[in-house]
């Protein structure tokens, strides 16, 4: 009863913010994202009837507190679905820096849910596995289905699940994401908890459905400027909501703003490039294969570490030779 899985983190394009149910993590509205590769999380799990208690480890550190509670919520759901009560050993590793705004909880819980379902002997589709991953992080549902994916809002597992959005191969293959790493620790869960208390939240809710449809139409039309222009606009809308909540979360740092300005200068000079941020200081910079070298050099000149990512696929089971233990 052992399995290993890999999943890619996500860049939110139309982001969800806030949850109707904090335990089952039902978001207030739909969301769309794209997975970024080769960045990934790899997770090995084993259900062992002889183990006395669960053990969770991420990046060589034992997990406790709220982190362990979130993992346990996913593990317990899989145990319920499979009708088993075995304790689990859970070991996970990330190939990229975490907690700086690059979707590590999404890839983490997507890999966890996929590995757990396999180890427990569950025969599930990826949208079904996405409902397991969602219990750890709503964004993880989209990391399960991979590529460009749509998480539907709802108040049950039949409605609140992720599905892959069909996108032309040439459009996906041409996308390059320059990651501008601004290493400022962020805490997303607290911002979600108070989302509805912002006076900007209802304004966001009023336009988000139109935003979702515009994004789907732009993806269908393979319209790069519209897709990533909407993502840039949505980033600013999300920030307006988090900044006007009770805790007045301000995640951006001076280099975040410098990257924004650099992107806009490049675009004024005819380069197809747009910025996007989730809840964090780090920045996704979306461009095309023809312009990625120029864009990466400009972002690096802002004094930040960079990576270049492409569109990542769905979560997948790995061969036992790739197990972490």
Short mmCIF file of C-alpha atoms in Angstrom, two decimals:
data_model
loop_
_atom_site.label_atom_id
_atom_site.label_comp_id
_atom_site.label_asym_id
_atom_site.label_seq_id
_atom_site.Cartn_x
_atom_site.Cartn_y
_atom_site.Cartn_z
CA UNK A 1 0.00 0.00 0.00
CA UNK A 2 2.66 2.43 -1.16
CA UNK A 3 2.74 4.93 -4.03
CA UNK A 4 4.66 7.96 -5.31
CA UNK A 5 3.21 10.86 -7.27
CA UNK A 6 4.39 14.12 -8.81
CA UNK A 7 2.41 17.31 -9.44
CA UNK A 8 3.21 20.80 -10.71
CA UNK A 9 2.35 24.07 -8.94
CA UNK A 10 -0.15 26.50 -10.41
CA UNK A 11 -0.26 30.11 -11.52
CA UNK A 12 -3.69 31.53 -10.84
CA UNK A 13 -5.11 33.25 -13.92
CA UNK A 14 -8.54 34.02 -12.46
CA UNK A 15 -7.91 33.39 -8.81
CA UNK A 16 -10.24 32.23 -6.08
CA UNK A 17 -10.29 34.16 -2.82
CA UNK A 18 -12.10 33.16 0.34
CA UNK A 19 -13.99 30.01 1.27
CA UNK A 20 -17.63 29.32 2.02
CA UNK A 21 -16.58 26.27 4.03
CA UNK A 22 -13.12 26.33 5.61
CA UNK A 23 -13.07 22.60 6.41
CA UNK A 24 -14.08 21.29 3.00
CA UNK A 25 -12.54 24.33 1.30
CA UNK A 26 -15.44 25.23 -0.95
CA UNK A 27 -14.49 28.55 -2.61
CA UNK A 28 -16.91 31.42 -3.15
CA UNK A 29 -16.43 31.37 -6.91
CA UNK A 30 -14.88 29.49 -9.84
CA UNK A 31 -11.20 29.86 -10.73
CA UNK A 32 -8.78 29.08 -13.57
CA UNK A 33 -5.05 28.39 -13.46
CA UNK A 34 -2.16 27.00 -15.45
CA UNK A 35 0.38 24.53 -14.10
CA UNK A 36 4.06 25.48 -14.29
CA UNK A 37 6.76 22.93 -15.09
CA UNK A 38 9.35 21.57 -14.52
CA UNK A 39 8.82 22.86 -10.96
CA UNK A 40 7.11 20.10 -9.02
CA UNK A 41 6.36 18.35 -5.75
CA UNK A 42 7.08 14.65 -5.37
CA UNK A 43 5.36 12.68 -2.60
CA UNK A 44 5.63 9.09 -1.42
CA UNK A 45 3.04 7.63 0.96
CA UNK A 46 2.60 4.23 2.55
CA UNK A 47 -0.32 2.88 4.55
CA UNK A 48 1.16 0.49 7.12
CA UNK A 49 -1.03 -1.59 9.49
CA UNK A 50 1.97 -2.03 11.77
CA UNK A 51 2.68 1.69 12.13
CA UNK A 52 1.48 3.19 15.41
CA UNK A 53 0.73 6.71 14.16
CA UNK A 54 0.92 8.97 11.12
CA UNK A 55 4.20 10.67 10.26
CA UNK A 56 4.43 13.64 7.88
CA UNK A 57 7.68 15.03 6.46
CA UNK A 58 8.21 17.80 3.90
CA UNK A 59 11.63 18.83 2.60
CA UNK A 60 13.35 16.80 5.32
CA UNK A 61 11.41 18.49 8.13
CA UNK A 62 8.73 16.91 10.30
CA UNK A 63 5.37 18.64 9.87
CA UNK A 64 3.26 19.55 12.90
CA UNK A 65 0.69 22.15 13.91
CA UNK A 66 -1.65 23.52 11.25
CA UNK A 67 0.39 21.95 8.45
CA UNK A 68 -0.13 18.49 9.90
CA UNK A 69 -3.85 19.19 10.39
CA UNK A 70 -4.24 20.02 6.70
CA UNK A 71 -2.42 16.86 5.60
CA UNK A 72 -4.45 14.78 8.04
CA UNK A 73 -7.73 16.11 6.58
CA UNK A 74 -6.70 14.69 3.18
CA UNK A 75 -5.36 11.43 4.61
CA UNK A 76 -8.48 10.86 6.71
CA UNK A 77 -10.75 11.41 3.72
CA UNK A 78 -8.83 8.81 1.70
CA UNK A 79 -9.01 6.36 4.62
CA UNK A 80 -12.77 6.90 4.77
CA UNK A 81 -13.19 6.37 1.03
CA UNK A 82 -11.07 3.21 1.10
CA UNK A 83 -12.49 1.83 4.34
CA UNK A 84 -9.09 1.45 5.99
CA UNK A 85 -7.66 2.68 9.27
CA UNK A 86 -3.92 2.15 8.73
CA UNK A 87 -1.48 4.83 9.78
CA UNK A 88 0.53 6.48 7.03
CA UNK A 89 4.10 7.51 6.39
CA UNK A 90 4.14 10.64 4.23
CA UNK A 91 7.32 12.09 2.71
CA UNK A 92 7.32 15.01 0.28
CA UNK A 93 9.97 17.07 -1.52
CA UNK A 94 9.72 20.27 -3.56
CA UNK A 95 11.97 21.17 -6.49
CA UNK A 96 11.39 24.91 -5.99
CA UNK A 97 11.30 27.50 -3.20
CA UNK A 98 8.10 27.34 -1.18
CA UNK A 99 5.95 29.88 0.68
CA UNK A 100 6.98 32.80 -1.52
CA UNK A 101 3.92 32.87 -3.79
CA UNK A 102 4.45 30.09 -6.34
CA UNK A 103 1.66 27.62 -5.56
CA UNK A 104 3.55 25.04 -3.49
CA UNK A 105 0.45 24.07 -1.51
CA UNK A 106 -1.29 23.31 -4.82
CA UNK A 107 1.40 20.94 -6.08
CA UNK A 108 1.88 19.54 -2.58
CA UNK A 109 -1.70 18.50 -1.99
CA UNK A 110 -2.20 17.40 -5.61
CA UNK A 111 0.75 15.01 -5.34
CA UNK A 112 -0.43 13.89 -1.91
CA UNK A 113 -4.00 13.17 -3.02
CA UNK A 114 -2.83 11.30 -6.12
CA UNK A 115 -0.35 9.16 -4.19
CA UNK A 116 -2.78 8.49 -1.33
CA UNK A 117 -5.58 7.42 -3.67
CA UNK A 118 -3.23 5.04 -5.48
CA UNK A 119 -1.78 3.59 -2.27
CA UNK A 120 -5.29 3.03 -0.88
CA UNK A 121 -6.35 1.16 -4.02
CA UNK A 122 -8.97 3.71 -5.10
CA UNK A 123 -9.89 3.72 -8.79
CA UNK A 124 -10.71 7.39 -9.36
CA UNK A 125 -10.70 9.86 -12.24
CA UNK A 126 -8.56 12.98 -11.98
CA UNK A 127 -11.61 15.22 -11.35
CA UNK A 128 -12.55 12.85 -8.51
CA UNK A 129 -9.02 12.99 -7.10
CA UNK A 130 -9.24 16.78 -7.35
CA UNK A 131 -11.99 16.73 -4.71
CA UNK A 132 -9.59 14.96 -2.34
CA UNK A 133 -6.78 17.43 -3.01
CA UNK A 134 -9.19 20.36 -2.51
CA UNK A 135 -9.50 19.45 1.17
CA UNK A 136 -5.89 20.50 1.63
CA UNK A 137 -5.89 23.46 -0.76
CA UNK A 138 -8.56 24.55 -3.24
CA UNK A 139 -5.83 25.38 -5.76
CA UNK A 140 -4.55 21.81 -5.50
CA UNK A 141 -7.69 20.61 -7.25
CA UNK A 142 -6.49 22.37 -10.41
CA UNK A 143 -2.96 21.01 -10.01
CA UNK A 144 -4.42 17.48 -10.15
CA UNK A 145 -5.96 17.99 -13.60
CA UNK A 146 -3.00 20.08 -14.81
CA UNK A 147 -2.46 22.30 -17.85
CA UNK A 148 -5.11 25.02 -17.97
CA UNK A 149 -7.79 23.93 -15.50
CA UNK A 150 -11.10 25.23 -14.15
CA UNK A 151 -12.22 24.66 -10.56
CA UNK A 152 -15.99 24.91 -10.30
CA UNK A 153 -17.45 26.33 -7.11
CA UNK A 154 -20.09 24.28 -5.31
CA UNK A 155 -21.10 22.90 -1.94
CA UNK A 156 -20.47 19.20 -2.61
CA UNK A 157 -17.87 17.02 -4.31
CA UNK A 158 -20.01 16.50 -7.40
CA UNK A 159 -20.06 20.23 -8.14
CA UNK A 160 -16.80 21.49 -6.61
CA UNK A 161 -14.12 19.77 -8.67
CA UNK A 162 -11.55 20.62 -11.31
CA UNK A 163 -11.66 19.89 -15.03
CA UNK A 164 -9.01 20.42 -17.70
CA UNK A 165 -9.74 23.17 -20.24
CA UNK A 166 -8.94 22.07 -23.81
CA UNK A 167 -6.24 24.39 -25.15
CA UNK A 168 -4.46 24.14 -28.51
CA UNK A 169 -1.02 22.53 -28.21
CA UNK A 170 0.75 25.32 -30.08
CA UNK A 171 -0.66 27.95 -27.69
CA UNK A 172 0.45 26.01 -24.61
CA UNK A 173 3.84 25.14 -26.12
CA UNK A 174 4.59 28.80 -26.88
CA UNK A 175 4.00 30.05 -23.33
CA UNK A 176 7.00 30.84 -21.16
CA UNK A 177 6.67 31.89 -17.53
CA UNK A 178 9.61 33.82 -16.07
CA UNK A 179 9.42 33.42 -12.30
CA UNK A 180 10.74 36.48 -10.48
CA UNK A 181 11.50 35.21 -6.99
CA UNK A 182 10.99 37.77 -4.23
CA UNK A 183 11.69 35.76 -1.05
CA UNK A 184 9.16 37.25 1.33
CA UNK A 185 7.26 34.68 3.41
CA UNK A 186 3.50 34.79 2.96
CA UNK A 187 0.51 33.24 4.71
CA UNK A 188 -2.37 32.61 2.30
CA UNK A 189 -4.76 30.78 4.60
CA UNK A 190 -5.27 33.73 6.95
CA UNK A 191 -6.12 36.01 4.02
CA UNK A 192 -8.72 33.53 2.76
CA UNK A 193 -10.34 33.40 6.19
CA UNK A 194 -11.12 37.10 6.24
CA UNK A 195 -11.74 37.64 2.51
CA UNK A 196 -15.46 38.36 2.80
CA UNK A 197 -14.82 41.09 5.38
CA UNK A 198 -13.18 43.38 2.81
CA UNK A 199 -15.49 46.06 1.43
CA UNK A 200 -13.97 45.23 -1.97
CA UNK A 201 -15.04 41.59 -1.83
CA UNK A 202 -18.59 42.13 -3.11
CA UNK A 203 -17.21 44.22 -5.96
CA UNK A 204 -14.92 41.32 -6.87
CA UNK A 205 -17.82 38.87 -6.69
CA UNK A 206 -19.89 41.13 -8.98
CA UNK A 207 -17.43 40.90 -11.87
CA UNK A 208 -15.74 37.51 -11.38
CA UNK A 209 -18.23 35.52 -13.48
CA UNK A 210 -17.71 37.83 -16.46
CA UNK A 211 -13.96 37.51 -15.88
CA UNK A 212 -14.20 33.71 -15.93
CA UNK A 213 -16.11 33.67 -19.20
CA UNK A 214 -13.72 36.15 -20.79
CA UNK A 215 -10.78 33.95 -19.79
CA UNK A 216 -12.36 30.81 -21.23
CA UNK A 217 -13.19 32.65 -24.47
CA UNK A 218 -9.63 33.97 -24.73
CA UNK A 219 -8.15 30.50 -24.20
CA UNK A 220 -10.46 29.07 -26.83
CA UNK A 221 -9.37 31.80 -29.27
CA UNK A 222 -5.66 31.28 -28.42
CA UNK A 223 -5.48 35.02 -27.70
CA UNK A 224 -2.25 35.48 -25.70
CA UNK A 225 -2.76 39.17 -24.98
CA UNK A 226 -6.32 38.68 -23.72
CA UNK A 227 -5.50 35.62 -21.58
CA UNK A 228 -2.60 37.22 -19.77
CA UNK A 229 -4.03 40.71 -19.80
CA UNK A 230 -7.00 39.31 -17.86
CA UNK A 231 -4.61 37.52 -15.51
CA UNK A 232 -2.76 40.78 -14.85
CA UNK A 233 -6.02 42.63 -14.15
CA UNK A 234 -7.20 39.84 -11.87
CA UNK A 235 -3.96 40.03 -9.88
CA UNK A 236 -4.66 43.67 -9.09
CA UNK A 237 -8.28 42.91 -8.20
CA UNK A 238 -7.16 40.19 -5.79
CA UNK A 239 -4.64 42.52 -4.17
CA UNK A 240 -7.29 45.21 -3.69
CA UNK A 241 -9.36 42.68 -1.74
CA UNK A 242 -6.54 41.39 0.46
CA UNK A 243 -5.23 44.88 1.17
CA UNK A 244 -8.64 46.11 2.35
CA UNK A 245 -9.44 43.22 4.68
CA UNK A 246 -9.25 43.54 8.48
CA UNK A 247 -5.54 42.65 8.56
CA UNK A 248 -4.73 44.86 5.55
CA UNK A 249 -2.41 42.28 4.03
CA UNK A 250 0.24 43.90 1.80
CA UNK A 251 2.34 41.15 0.26
CA UNK A 252 4.21 43.15 -2.35
CA UNK A 253 7.81 44.24 -1.76
CA UNK A 254 9.81 46.98 -3.54
CA UNK A 255 11.18 44.48 -6.06
CA UNK A 256 7.64 43.27 -6.78
CA UNK A 257 6.74 46.78 -7.91
CA UNK A 258 10.01 47.06 -9.83
CA UNK A 259 9.10 43.92 -11.79
CA UNK A 260 5.62 45.32 -12.53
CA UNK A 261 7.18 48.51 -13.92
CA UNK A 262 9.74 46.57 -15.94
CA UNK A 263 6.99 44.46 -17.51
CA UNK A 264 5.03 47.53 -18.47
CA UNK A 265 8.10 49.17 -20.00
CA UNK A 266 8.78 46.05 -22.06
CA UNK A 267 5.18 45.97 -23.22
CA UNK A 268 5.31 49.65 -24.20
CA UNK A 269 8.23 48.65 -26.44
CA UNK A 270 6.21 45.98 -28.22
CA UNK A 271 7.12 42.89 -26.20
CA UNK A 272 4.19 40.53 -25.45
CA UNK A 273 4.56 40.27 -21.67
CA UNK A 274 2.26 40.48 -18.64
CA UNK A 275 2.74 40.08 -14.90
CA UNK A 276 0.67 37.99 -12.55
CA UNK A 277 0.81 37.49 -8.78
CA UNK A 278 -1.05 35.31 -6.32
CA UNK A 279 -0.97 36.04 -2.59
CA UNK A 280 2.74 36.73 -2.30
CA UNK A 281 5.56 39.03 -3.33
CA UNK A 282 6.96 36.86 -6.12
CA UNK A 283 5.86 37.49 -9.69
CA UNK A 284 4.95 35.33 -12.67
CA UNK A 285 5.95 37.08 -15.89
CA UNK A 286 4.15 35.60 -18.89
CA UNK A 287 5.66 35.87 -22.34
CA UNK A 288 6.33 33.84 -25.49
CA UNK A 289 9.19 31.60 -26.58
CA UNK A 290 10.50 34.22 -29.01
CA UNK A 291 10.86 36.85 -26.29
CA UNK A 292 11.72 34.84 -23.19
CA UNK A 293 15.47 35.56 -23.20
CA UNK A 294 14.93 39.31 -23.37
CA UNK A 295 12.26 39.19 -20.68
CA UNK A 296 14.27 36.99 -18.31
CA UNK A 297 17.30 39.29 -18.61
CA UNK A 298 15.15 42.33 -17.79
CA UNK A 299 13.58 40.63 -14.76
CA UNK A 300 16.98 39.46 -13.50
CA UNK A 301 18.16 43.07 -13.73
CA UNK A 302 15.59 43.85 -11.02
CA UNK A 303 17.92 42.00 -8.63
CA UNK A 304 15.89 38.81 -8.25
CA UNK A 305 16.53 35.15 -8.92
CA UNK A 306 14.67 33.85 -11.96
CA UNK A 307 13.45 30.57 -13.40
CA UNK A 308 11.81 29.85 -16.75
CA UNK A 309 8.81 27.53 -16.69
CA UNK A 310 6.48 26.03 -19.26
CA UNK A 311 2.98 24.56 -19.06
CA UNK A 312 2.88 21.49 -16.80
CA UNK A 313 0.67 18.45 -17.15
CA UNK A 314 -1.58 16.69 -14.63
CA UNK A 315 -0.49 14.93 -11.46
CA UNK A 316 0.92 11.51 -12.20
CA UNK A 317 1.91 8.29 -10.49
CA UNK A 318 5.64 7.56 -10.68
CA UNK A 319 7.49 4.29 -10.88
CA UNK A 320 8.42 2.70 -7.56
CA UNK A 321 12.08 3.34 -8.41
CA UNK A 322 11.40 7.06 -7.83
CA UNK A 323 10.00 6.59 -4.32
CA UNK A 324 11.40 8.85 -1.58
CA UNK A 325 11.73 5.93 0.86
#
